[in-house]
Coordinates of C-alpha atoms in Angstrom, one line a residue:
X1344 CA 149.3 85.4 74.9
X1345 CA 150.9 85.0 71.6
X1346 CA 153.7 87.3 71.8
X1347 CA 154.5 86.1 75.0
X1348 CA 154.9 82.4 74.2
X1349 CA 157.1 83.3 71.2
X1350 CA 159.3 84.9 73.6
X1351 CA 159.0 81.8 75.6
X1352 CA 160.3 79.8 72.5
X1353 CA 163.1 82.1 71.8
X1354 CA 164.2 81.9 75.2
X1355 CA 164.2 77.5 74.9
X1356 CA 165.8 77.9 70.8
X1357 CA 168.8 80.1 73.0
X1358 CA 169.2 77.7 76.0
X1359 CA 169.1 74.7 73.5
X1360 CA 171.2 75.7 70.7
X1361 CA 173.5 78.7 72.2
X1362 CA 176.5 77.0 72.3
X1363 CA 176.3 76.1 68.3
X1364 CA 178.9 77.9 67.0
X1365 CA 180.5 79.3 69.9
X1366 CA 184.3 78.9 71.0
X1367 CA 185.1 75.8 73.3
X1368 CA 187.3 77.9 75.2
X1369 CA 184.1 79.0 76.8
X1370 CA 185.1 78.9 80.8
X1371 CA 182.5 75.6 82.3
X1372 CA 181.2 78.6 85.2
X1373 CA 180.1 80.6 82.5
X1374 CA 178.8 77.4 80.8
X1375 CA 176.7 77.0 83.6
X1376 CA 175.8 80.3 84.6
X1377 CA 174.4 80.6 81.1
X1378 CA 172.2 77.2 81.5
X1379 CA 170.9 78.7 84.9
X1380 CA 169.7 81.5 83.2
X1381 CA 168.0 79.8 80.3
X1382 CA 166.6 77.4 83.2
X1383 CA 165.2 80.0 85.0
X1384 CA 163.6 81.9 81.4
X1385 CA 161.8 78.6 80.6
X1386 CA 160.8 78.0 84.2
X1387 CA 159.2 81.2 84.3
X1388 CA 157.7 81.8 80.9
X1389 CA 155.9 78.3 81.3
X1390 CA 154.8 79.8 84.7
X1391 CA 154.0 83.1 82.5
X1392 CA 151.8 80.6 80.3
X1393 CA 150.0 78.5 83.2
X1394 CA 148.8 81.4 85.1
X1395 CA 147.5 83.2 81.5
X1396 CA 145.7 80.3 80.5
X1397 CA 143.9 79.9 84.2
X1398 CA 143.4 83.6 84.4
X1399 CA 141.5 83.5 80.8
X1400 CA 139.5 80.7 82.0
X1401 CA 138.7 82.2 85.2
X1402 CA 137.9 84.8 83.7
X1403 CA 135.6 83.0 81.6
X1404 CA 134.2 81.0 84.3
X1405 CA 133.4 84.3 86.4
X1406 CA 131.6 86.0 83.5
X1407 CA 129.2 82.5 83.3
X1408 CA 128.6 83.0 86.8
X1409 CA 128.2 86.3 86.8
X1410 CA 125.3 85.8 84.3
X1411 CA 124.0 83.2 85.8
X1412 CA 124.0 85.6 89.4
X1413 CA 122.0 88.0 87.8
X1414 CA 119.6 85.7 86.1
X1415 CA 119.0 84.5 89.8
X1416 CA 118.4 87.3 91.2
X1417 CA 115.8 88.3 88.4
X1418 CA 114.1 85.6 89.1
X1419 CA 114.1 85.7 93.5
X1420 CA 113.3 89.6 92.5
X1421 CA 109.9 88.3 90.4
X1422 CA 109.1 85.3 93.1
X1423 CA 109.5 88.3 95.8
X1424 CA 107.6 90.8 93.9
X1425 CA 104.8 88.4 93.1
X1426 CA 104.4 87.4 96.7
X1427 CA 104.3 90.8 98.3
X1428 CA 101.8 91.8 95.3
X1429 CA 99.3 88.4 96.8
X1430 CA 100.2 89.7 99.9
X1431 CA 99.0 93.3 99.6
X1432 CA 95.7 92.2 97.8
X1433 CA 95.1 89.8 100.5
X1434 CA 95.8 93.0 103.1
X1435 CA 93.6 95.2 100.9
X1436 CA 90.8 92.6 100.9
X1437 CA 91.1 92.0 104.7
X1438 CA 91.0 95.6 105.2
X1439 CA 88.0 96.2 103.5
X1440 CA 85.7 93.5 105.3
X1441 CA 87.0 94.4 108.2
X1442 CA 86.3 98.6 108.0
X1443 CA 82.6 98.1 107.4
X1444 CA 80.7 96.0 109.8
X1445 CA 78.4 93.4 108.0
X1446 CA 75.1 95.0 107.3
X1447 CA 75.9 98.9 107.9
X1448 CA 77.0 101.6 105.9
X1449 CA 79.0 104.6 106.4
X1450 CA 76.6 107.8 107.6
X1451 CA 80.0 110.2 108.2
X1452 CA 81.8 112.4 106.3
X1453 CA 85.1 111.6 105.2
X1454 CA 86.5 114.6 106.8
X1455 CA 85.1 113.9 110.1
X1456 CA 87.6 112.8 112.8
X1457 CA 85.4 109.7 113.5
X1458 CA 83.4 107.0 111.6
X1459 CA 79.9 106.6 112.4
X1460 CA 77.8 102.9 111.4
X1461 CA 74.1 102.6 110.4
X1462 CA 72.5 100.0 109.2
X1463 CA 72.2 99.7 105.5
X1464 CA 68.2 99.9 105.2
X1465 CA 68.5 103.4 107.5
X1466 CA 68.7 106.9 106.0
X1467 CA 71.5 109.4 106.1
X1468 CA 69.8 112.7 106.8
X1469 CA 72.1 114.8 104.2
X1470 CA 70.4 118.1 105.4
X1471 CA 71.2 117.9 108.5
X1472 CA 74.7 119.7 110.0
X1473 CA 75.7 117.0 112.2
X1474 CA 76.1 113.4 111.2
X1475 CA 72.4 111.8 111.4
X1476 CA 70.5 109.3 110.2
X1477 CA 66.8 107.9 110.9
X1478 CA 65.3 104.4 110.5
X1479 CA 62.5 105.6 107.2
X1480 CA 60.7 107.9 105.9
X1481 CA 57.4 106.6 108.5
X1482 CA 60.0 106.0 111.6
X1483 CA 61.7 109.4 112.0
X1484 CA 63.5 107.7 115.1
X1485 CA 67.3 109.0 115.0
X1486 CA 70.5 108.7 115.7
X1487 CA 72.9 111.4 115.9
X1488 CA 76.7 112.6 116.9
X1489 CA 77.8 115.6 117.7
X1490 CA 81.2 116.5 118.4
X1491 CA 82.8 120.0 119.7
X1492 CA 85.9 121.5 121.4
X1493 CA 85.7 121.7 125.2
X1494 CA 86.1 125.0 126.3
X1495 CA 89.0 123.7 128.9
X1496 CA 90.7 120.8 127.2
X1497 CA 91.2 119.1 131.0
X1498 CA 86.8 119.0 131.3
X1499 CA 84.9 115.8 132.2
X1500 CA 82.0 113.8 130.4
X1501 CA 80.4 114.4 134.4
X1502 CA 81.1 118.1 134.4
X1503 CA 79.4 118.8 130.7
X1504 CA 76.3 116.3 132.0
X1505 CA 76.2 119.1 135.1
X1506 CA 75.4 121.7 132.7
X1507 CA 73.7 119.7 130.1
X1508 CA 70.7 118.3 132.4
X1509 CA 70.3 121.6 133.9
X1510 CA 69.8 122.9 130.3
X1511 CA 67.3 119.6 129.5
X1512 CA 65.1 120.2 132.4
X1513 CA 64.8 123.9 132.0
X1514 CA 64.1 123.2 128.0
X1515 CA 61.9 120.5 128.4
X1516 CA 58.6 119.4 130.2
X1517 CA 58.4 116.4 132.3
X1518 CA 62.1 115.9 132.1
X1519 CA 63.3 112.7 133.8
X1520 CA 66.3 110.9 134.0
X1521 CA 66.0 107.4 134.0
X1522 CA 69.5 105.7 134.0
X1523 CA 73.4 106.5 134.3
X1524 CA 75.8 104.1 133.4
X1525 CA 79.7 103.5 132.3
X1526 CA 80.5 102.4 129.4
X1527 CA 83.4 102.9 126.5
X1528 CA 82.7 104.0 123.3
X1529 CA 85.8 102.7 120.8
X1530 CA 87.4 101.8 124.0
X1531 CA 87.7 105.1 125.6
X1532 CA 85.6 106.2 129.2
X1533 CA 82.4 107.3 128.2
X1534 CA 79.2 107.6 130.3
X1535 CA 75.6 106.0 129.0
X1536 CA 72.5 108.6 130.1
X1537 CA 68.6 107.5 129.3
X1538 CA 66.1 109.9 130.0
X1539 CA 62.7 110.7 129.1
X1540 CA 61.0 114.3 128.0
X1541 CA 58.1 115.9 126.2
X1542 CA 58.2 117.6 122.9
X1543 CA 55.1 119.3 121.8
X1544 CA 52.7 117.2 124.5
X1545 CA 54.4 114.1 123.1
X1546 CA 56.9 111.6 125.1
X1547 CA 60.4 111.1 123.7
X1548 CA 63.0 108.4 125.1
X1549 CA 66.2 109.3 124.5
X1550 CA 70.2 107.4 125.3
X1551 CA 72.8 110.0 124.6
X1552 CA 76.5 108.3 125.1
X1553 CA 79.4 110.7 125.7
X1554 CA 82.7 111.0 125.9
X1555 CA 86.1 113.4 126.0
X1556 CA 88.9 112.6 123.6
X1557 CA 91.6 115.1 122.3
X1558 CA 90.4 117.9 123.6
X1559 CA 86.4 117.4 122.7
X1560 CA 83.4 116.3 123.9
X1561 CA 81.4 113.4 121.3
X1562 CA 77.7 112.8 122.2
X1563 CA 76.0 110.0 120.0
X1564 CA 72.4 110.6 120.5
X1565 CA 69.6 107.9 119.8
X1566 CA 65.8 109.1 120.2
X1567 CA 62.4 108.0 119.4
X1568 CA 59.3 108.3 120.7
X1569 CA 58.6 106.7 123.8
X1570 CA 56.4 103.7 122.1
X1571 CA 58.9 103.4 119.5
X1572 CA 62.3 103.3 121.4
X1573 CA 62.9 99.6 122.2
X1574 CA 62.3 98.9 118.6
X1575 CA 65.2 99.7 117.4
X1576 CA 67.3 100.2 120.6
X1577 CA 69.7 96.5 119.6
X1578 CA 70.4 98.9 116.7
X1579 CA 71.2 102.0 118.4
X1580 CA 73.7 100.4 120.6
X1581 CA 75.2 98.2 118.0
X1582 CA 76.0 101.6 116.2
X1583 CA 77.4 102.9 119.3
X1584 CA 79.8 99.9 119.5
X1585 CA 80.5 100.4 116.2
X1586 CA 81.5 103.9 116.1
X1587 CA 85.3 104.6 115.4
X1588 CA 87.6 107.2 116.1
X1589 CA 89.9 108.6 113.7

């Protein structure tokens, strides 16, 4: 900027005093070529000096800005941050009501392909190879599931029950089934079967609910003895509307 408007100063000290000392025989064109063309030097140094001094302070002005741009987005970056972080913790929270139904626990294993409900004040029977539990230690009545590949992936609840109840009556003395009935069990087709059978001289109840997902067969069994069954038959079906797949 400096050098630049000494140059401009030299060019006005020529245009201004360049005929000092020189011969009047000087021709007038040449006279006024000569001032055109210190015209023109001063017209476009001051040009030179305008445009330098707005570039400068737009350059200034820019860099404010620029500051000021990323301060802003700092902040909308925090503001965001925080409100996807209320957000999530509100999700997580929501999410974890939600998973457990009010009053039951978890009876399945986490690498089970389903989630099984119990109520919180039944037991989990840990020894037991398929996911169990009963209602205490003086009420062995039980629920169960069971879940296993179907041999053809294409077979129907109806076609197992074919088998199954041939199996029931030939294990079992005074076999008898009592009802049949649709129903859904985490919204897919699943069949509800009640029937009644000895075990040792003693008369069980039992409502085994089954259904074909994926490829497999899952039968949620609820039994008791026949005296004890419509105690705690609410329960059993409120765990069989509670049950989850995976």
């Amino acid at each position: 900027g400096g050098a630049l408007n000494r140059s401009s100063q030299r060019a006005i000290n020529l245009c201004v005093h360049g005929f000092e000392g020189r011969s009047p025989r000087r021709s007038p064109q040449r006279a006024k070529f000569f001032f055109a063309f210190c015209y023109l030097m001063y017209v476009l140094s001051s040009a030179w000096v305008i445009y330098n001094t707005i570039y400068n302070f737009g350059r200034s002005e820019y860099k404010i800005m620029k500051e000021k741009g990323k301060t802003m987005k700092k902040i909308v970056a925090l503001i965001m941050s925080m409100i996807l972080g209320m957000f999530l913790l509100t999700s997580c929270g929501e999410k974890k009501d939600e998973s457990i139904p009010s009053g039951m626990k978890t009876a399945s294993a986490d690498t089970a392909n389903y989630t099984f409900y119990i109520p919180e004040d039944w037991i989990v029977d840990i020894s037991n190879a398929a996911t169990s539990a009963h209602v205490s230690q003086s009420d062995p009545s039980n629920i169960s599931v069971m879940a296993w590949q179907l041999e053809h992936t294409d077979s129907t609840v109806d076609e197992w029950w074919e088998v199954n109840i041939a199996e029931l009556q030939e294990k079992f003395d005074d076999f008898e089934e009592i009802s049949k009935n649709n129903v859904t069990l985490d919204g897919v087709y699943a069949v509800e079967y009640v029937y009644t059978a000895a075990l040792s001289g003693v008369s069980h109840k039992f409502m085994q609910t089954a259904a074909a997902k994926g490829g497999e067969l899952y039968v949620v069994t609820y039994s008791a003895t026949a005296d004890k069954f419509d105690s705690h038959i609410d329960e059993a079906k409120s765990i069989v509307s509670e049950f989850r797949f995976k």
